[in-house]
mmCIF file of C-alpha atoms in Angstrom:
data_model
loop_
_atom_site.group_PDB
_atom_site.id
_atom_site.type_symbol
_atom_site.label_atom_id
_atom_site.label_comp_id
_atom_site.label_asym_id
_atom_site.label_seq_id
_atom_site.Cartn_x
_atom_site.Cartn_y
_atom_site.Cartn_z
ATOM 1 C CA UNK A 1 -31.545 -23.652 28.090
ATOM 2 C CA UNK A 2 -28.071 -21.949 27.138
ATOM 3 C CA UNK A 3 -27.610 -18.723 28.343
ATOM 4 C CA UNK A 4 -25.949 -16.380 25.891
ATOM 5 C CA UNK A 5 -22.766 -15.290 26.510
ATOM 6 C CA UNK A 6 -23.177 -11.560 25.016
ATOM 7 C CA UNK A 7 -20.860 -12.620 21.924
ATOM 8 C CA UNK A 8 -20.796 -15.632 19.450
ATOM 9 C CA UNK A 9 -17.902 -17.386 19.808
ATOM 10 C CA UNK A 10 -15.213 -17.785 16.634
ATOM 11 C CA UNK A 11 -14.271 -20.502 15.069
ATOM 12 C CA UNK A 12 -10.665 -21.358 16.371
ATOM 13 C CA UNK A 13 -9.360 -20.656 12.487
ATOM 14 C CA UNK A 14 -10.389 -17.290 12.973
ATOM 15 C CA UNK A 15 -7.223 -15.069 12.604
ATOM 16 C CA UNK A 16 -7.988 -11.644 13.811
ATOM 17 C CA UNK A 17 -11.911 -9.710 14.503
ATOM 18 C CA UNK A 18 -14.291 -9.989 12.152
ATOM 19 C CA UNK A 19 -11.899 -12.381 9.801
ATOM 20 C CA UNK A 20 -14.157 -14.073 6.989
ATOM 21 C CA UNK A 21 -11.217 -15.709 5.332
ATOM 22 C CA UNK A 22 -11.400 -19.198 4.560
ATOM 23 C CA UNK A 23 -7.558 -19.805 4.316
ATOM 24 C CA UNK A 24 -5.027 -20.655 6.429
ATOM 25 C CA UNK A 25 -2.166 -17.839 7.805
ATOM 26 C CA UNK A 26 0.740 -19.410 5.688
ATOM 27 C CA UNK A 27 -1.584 -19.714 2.888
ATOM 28 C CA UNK A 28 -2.345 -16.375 3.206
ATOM 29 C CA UNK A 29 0.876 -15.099 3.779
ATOM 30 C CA UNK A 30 2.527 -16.730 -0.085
ATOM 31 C CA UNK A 31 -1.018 -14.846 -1.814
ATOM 32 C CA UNK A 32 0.420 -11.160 0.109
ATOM 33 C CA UNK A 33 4.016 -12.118 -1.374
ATOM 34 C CA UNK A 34 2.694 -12.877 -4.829
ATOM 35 C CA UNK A 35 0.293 -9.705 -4.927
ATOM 36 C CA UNK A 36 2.819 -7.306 -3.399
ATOM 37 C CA UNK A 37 5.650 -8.805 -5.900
ATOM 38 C CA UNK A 38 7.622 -8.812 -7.224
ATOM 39 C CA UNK A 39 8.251 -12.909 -7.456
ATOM 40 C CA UNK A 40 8.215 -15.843 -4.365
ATOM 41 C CA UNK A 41 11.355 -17.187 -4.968
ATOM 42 C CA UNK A 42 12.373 -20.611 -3.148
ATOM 43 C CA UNK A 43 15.847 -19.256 -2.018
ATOM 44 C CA UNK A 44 14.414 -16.057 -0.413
ATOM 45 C CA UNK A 45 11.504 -17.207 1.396
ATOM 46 C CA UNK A 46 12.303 -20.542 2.295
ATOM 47 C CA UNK A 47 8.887 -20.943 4.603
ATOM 48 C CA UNK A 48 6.905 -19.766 1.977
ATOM 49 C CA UNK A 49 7.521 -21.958 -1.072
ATOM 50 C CA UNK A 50 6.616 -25.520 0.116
ATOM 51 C CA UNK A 51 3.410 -23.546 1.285
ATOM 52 C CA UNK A 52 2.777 -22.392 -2.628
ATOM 53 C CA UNK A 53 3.324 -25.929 -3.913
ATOM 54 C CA UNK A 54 1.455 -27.107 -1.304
ATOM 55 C CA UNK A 55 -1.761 -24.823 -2.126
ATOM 56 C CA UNK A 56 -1.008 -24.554 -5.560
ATOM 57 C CA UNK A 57 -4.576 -24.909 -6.600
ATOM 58 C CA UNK A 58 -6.315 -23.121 -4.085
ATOM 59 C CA UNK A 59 -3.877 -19.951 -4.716
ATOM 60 C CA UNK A 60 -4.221 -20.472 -8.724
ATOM 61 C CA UNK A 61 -8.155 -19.854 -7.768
ATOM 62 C CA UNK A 62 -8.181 -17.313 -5.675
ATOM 63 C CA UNK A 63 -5.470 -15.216 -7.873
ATOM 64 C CA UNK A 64 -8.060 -16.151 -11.056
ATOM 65 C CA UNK A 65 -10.783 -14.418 -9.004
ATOM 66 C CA UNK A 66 -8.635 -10.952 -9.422
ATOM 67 C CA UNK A 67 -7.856 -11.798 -13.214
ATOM 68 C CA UNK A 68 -4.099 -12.886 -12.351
ATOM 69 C CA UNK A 69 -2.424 -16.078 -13.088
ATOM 70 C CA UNK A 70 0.495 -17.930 -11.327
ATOM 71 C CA UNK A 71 3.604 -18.381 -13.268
ATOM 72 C CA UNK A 72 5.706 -21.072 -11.609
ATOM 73 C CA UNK A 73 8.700 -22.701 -12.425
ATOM 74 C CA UNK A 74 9.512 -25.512 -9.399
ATOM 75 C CA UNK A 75 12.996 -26.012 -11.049
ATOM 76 C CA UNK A 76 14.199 -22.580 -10.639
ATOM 77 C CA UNK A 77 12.033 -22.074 -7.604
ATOM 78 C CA UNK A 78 10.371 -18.876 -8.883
ATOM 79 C CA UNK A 79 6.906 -17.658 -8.948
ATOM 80 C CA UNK A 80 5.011 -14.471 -10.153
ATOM 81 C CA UNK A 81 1.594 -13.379 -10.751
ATOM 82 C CA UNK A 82 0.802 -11.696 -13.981
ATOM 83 C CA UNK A 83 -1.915 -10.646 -16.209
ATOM 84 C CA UNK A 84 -4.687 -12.626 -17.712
ATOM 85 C CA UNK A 85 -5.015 -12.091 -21.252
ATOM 86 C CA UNK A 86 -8.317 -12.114 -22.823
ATOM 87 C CA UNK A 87 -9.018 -9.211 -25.330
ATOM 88 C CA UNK A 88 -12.645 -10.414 -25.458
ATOM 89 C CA UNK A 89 -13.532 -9.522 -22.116
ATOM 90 C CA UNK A 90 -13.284 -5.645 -19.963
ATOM 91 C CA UNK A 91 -10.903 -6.504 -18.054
ATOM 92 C CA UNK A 92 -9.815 -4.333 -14.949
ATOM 93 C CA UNK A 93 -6.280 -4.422 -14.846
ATOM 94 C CA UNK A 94 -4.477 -4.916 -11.450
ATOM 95 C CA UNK A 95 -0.944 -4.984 -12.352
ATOM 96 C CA UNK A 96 -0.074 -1.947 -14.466
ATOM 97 C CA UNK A 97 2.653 -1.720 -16.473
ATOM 98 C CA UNK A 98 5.876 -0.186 -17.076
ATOM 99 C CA UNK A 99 7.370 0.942 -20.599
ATOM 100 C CA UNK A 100 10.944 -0.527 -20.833
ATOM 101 C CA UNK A 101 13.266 1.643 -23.040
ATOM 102 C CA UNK A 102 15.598 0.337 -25.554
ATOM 103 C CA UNK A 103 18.680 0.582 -23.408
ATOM 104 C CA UNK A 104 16.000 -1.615 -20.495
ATOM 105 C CA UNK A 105 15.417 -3.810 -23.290
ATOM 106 C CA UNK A 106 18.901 -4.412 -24.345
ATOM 107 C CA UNK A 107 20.250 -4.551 -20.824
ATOM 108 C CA UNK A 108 17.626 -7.396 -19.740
ATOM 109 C CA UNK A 109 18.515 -9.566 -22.501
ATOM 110 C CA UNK A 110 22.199 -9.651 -21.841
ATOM 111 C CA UNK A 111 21.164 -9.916 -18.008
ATOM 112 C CA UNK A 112 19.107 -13.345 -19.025
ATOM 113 C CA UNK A 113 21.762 -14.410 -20.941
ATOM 114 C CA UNK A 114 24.232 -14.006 -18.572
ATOM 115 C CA UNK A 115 21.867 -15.723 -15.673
ATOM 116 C CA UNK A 116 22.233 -18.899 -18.533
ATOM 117 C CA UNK A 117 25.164 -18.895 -18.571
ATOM 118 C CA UNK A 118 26.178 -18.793 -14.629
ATOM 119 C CA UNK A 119 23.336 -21.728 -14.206
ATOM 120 C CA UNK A 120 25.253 -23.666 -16.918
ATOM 121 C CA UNK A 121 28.286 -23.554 -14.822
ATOM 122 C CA UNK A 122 26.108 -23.621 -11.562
ATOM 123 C CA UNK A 123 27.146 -20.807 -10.445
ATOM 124 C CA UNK A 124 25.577 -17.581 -9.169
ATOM 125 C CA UNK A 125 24.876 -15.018 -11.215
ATOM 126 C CA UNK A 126 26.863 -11.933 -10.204
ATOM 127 C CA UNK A 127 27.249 -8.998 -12.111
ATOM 128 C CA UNK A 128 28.878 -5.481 -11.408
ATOM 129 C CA UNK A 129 27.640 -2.364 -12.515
ATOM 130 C CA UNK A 130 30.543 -1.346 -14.624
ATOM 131 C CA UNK A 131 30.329 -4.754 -16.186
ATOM 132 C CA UNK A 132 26.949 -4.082 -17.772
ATOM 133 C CA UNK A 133 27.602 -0.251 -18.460
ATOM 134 C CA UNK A 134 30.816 -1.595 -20.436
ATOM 135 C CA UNK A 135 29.091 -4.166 -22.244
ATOM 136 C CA UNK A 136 26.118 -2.138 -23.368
ATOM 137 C CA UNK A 137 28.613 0.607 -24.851
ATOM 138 C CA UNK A 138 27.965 -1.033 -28.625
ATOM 139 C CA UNK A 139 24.495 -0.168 -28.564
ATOM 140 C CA UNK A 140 25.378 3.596 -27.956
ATOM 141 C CA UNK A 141 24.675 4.866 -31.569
ATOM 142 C CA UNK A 142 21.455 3.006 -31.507
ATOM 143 C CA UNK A 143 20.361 5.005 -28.217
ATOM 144 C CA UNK A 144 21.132 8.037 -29.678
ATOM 145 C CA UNK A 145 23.020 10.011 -27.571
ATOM 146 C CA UNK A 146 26.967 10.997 -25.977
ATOM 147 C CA UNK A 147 28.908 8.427 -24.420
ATOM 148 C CA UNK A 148 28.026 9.971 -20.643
ATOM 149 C CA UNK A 149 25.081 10.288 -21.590
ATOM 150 C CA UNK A 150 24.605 6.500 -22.311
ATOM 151 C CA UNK A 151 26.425 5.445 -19.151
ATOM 152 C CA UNK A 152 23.413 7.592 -17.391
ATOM 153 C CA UNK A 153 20.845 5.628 -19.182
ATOM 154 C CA UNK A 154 22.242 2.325 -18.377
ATOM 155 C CA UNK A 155 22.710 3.067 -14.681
ATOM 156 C CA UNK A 156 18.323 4.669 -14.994
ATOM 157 C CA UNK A 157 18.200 1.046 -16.143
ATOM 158 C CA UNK A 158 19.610 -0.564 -13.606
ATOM 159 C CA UNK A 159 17.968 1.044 -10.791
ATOM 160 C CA UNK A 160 15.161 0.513 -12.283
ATOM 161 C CA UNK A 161 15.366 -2.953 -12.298
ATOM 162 C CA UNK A 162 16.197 -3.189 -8.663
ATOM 163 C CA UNK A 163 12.979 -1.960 -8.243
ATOM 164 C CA UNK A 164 11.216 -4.647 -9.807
ATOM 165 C CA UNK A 165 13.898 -6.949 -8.104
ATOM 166 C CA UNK A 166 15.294 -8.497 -11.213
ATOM 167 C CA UNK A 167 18.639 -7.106 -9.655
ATOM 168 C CA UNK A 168 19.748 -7.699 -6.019
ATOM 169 C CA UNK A 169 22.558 -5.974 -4.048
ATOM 170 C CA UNK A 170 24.864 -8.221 -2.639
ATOM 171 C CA UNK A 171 25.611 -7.269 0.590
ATOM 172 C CA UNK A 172 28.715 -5.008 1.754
ATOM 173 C CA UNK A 173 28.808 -3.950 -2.038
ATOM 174 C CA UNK A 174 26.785 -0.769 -3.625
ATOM 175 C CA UNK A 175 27.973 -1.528 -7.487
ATOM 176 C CA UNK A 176 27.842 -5.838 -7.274
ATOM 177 C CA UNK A 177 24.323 -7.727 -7.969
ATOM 178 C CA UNK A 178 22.249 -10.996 -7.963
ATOM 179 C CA UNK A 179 20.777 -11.526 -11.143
ATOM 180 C CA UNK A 180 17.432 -13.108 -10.061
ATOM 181 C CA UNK A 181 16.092 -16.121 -11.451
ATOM 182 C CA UNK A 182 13.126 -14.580 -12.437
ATOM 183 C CA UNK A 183 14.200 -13.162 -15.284
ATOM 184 C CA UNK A 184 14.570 -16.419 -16.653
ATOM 185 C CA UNK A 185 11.069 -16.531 -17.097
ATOM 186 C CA UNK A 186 10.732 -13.183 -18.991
ATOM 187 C CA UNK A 187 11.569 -14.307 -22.275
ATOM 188 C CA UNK A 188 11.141 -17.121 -24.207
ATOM 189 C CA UNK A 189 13.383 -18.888 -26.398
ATOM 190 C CA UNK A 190 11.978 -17.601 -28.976
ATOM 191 C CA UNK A 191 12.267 -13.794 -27.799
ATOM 192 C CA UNK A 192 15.867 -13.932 -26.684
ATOM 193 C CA UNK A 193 16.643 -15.331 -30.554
ATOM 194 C CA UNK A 194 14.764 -12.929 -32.225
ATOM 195 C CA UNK A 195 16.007 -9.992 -29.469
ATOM 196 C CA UNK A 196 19.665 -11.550 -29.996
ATOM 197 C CA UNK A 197 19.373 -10.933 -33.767
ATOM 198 C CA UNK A 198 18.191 -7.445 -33.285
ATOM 199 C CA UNK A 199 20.671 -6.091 -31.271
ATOM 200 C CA UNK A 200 23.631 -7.724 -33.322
ATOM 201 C CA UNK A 201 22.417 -5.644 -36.224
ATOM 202 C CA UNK A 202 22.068 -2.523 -34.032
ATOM 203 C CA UNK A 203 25.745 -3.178 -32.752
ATOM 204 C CA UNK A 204 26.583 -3.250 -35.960
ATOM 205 C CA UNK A 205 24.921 0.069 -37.177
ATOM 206 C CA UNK A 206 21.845 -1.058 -38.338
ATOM 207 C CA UNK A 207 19.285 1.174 -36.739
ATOM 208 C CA UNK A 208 15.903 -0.964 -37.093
ATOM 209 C CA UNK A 209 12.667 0.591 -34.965
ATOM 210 C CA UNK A 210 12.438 -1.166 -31.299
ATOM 211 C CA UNK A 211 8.953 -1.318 -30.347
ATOM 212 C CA UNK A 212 8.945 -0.715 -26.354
ATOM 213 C CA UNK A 213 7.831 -3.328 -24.378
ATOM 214 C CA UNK A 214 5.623 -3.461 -21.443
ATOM 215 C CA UNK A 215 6.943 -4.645 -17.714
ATOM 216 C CA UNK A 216 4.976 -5.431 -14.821
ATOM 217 C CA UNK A 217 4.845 -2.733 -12.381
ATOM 218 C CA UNK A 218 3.046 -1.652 -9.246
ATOM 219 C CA UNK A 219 3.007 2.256 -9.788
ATOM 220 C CA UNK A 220 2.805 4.483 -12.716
ATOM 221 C CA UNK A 221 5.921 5.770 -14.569
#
């Protein structure tokens, strides 16, 4: 007869006390990136990505058991988690969302097209602050408000999207970014024609209503 031991013994996959996970610690590790956002990206974690194309499947299920799906583009070596979208069922809703402005809107589209442009060229796309501030200045009538004024809202815009990490700080530089490739994901080709057309006629001085539009976030506004 076996005597006990005064404690069962864990199986050797067992990470920490009392661990009931099934997956394994790199596994685990690319499903804490893609909750905690905003994007895996191939170029920044290096260890991680041939883990998420590895486990594509198993992460794709365990992200549908939270109501998320995995976006994933291998060529640009960028993934994301983001909402599922059925109206039909109460969903609870993980990642809430952030309102993006007109001057957000306007600076992310000529962020993405600029990001199309560098890749065309292969080259990476780096932006200055100045740079966007300057090229946004047409839109100014359409915001609504004094030239300082504007250059205020642009820079709310950028910081806030170095939150979400659609802009990176190069480093030894506080005004020079990264545009990330996962903006070039965002919008569709459809979108960016139809957002194009839009803000021609606003730079113009057409003034046509710009319905906000909604931007995964991890905190309230």
């Amino acid at each position: 007869m076996t005597q006990a031991t005064g404690h069962e013994e864990q199986p050797a996959d067992v990470l920490f006390v009392n661990d009931t996970g099934e997956l394994p610690l790199d596994t685990r590790r690319v499903l804490v990136q893609l909750l905690s956002g905003p994007s895996l990206e191939g170029r920044r974690h290096p260890r991680l990505w041939p883990v998420l194309l590895r486990d594509e499947q198993v992460i794709r299920r365990r992200l549908a058991e939270l109501f998320l799906e995995l976006v994933l583009d291998r060529d640009v070596q960028v993934a994301f988690t983001s909402q599922v979208a059925a109206e039909e069922l109460d969903i609870p809703i993980l990642l809430r969302r952030a309102q993006l402005t007109f001057v957000d809107s306007v600076l992310l589209l000529f962020l993405r097209q600029r990001l199309t442009q560098a890749e065309s060229h292969g080259e990476r796309a780096v932006i200055a602050r100045d740079e966007m501030v300057e090229n946004l200045m047409p839109y100014e009538r359409a915001a609504s408000t004094d030239r300082a004024g504007f250059s205020k809202r642009v820079n709310a815009s950028v910081e806030k999207l170095k939150k979400h990490n659609i802009l990176q700080k190069l480093r030894a530089s506080e005004d020079r970014f990264e545009i990330a490739p996962t903006l070039k994901l965002l919008f569709s080709a459809e979108e960016i024609i139809a957002l194009t057309a839009l803000y021609d006629r606003m730079a113009a001085g057409e003034l046509p209503t710009l319905a906000r539009q909604p931007l995964d976030d991890d905190e309230d506004e």
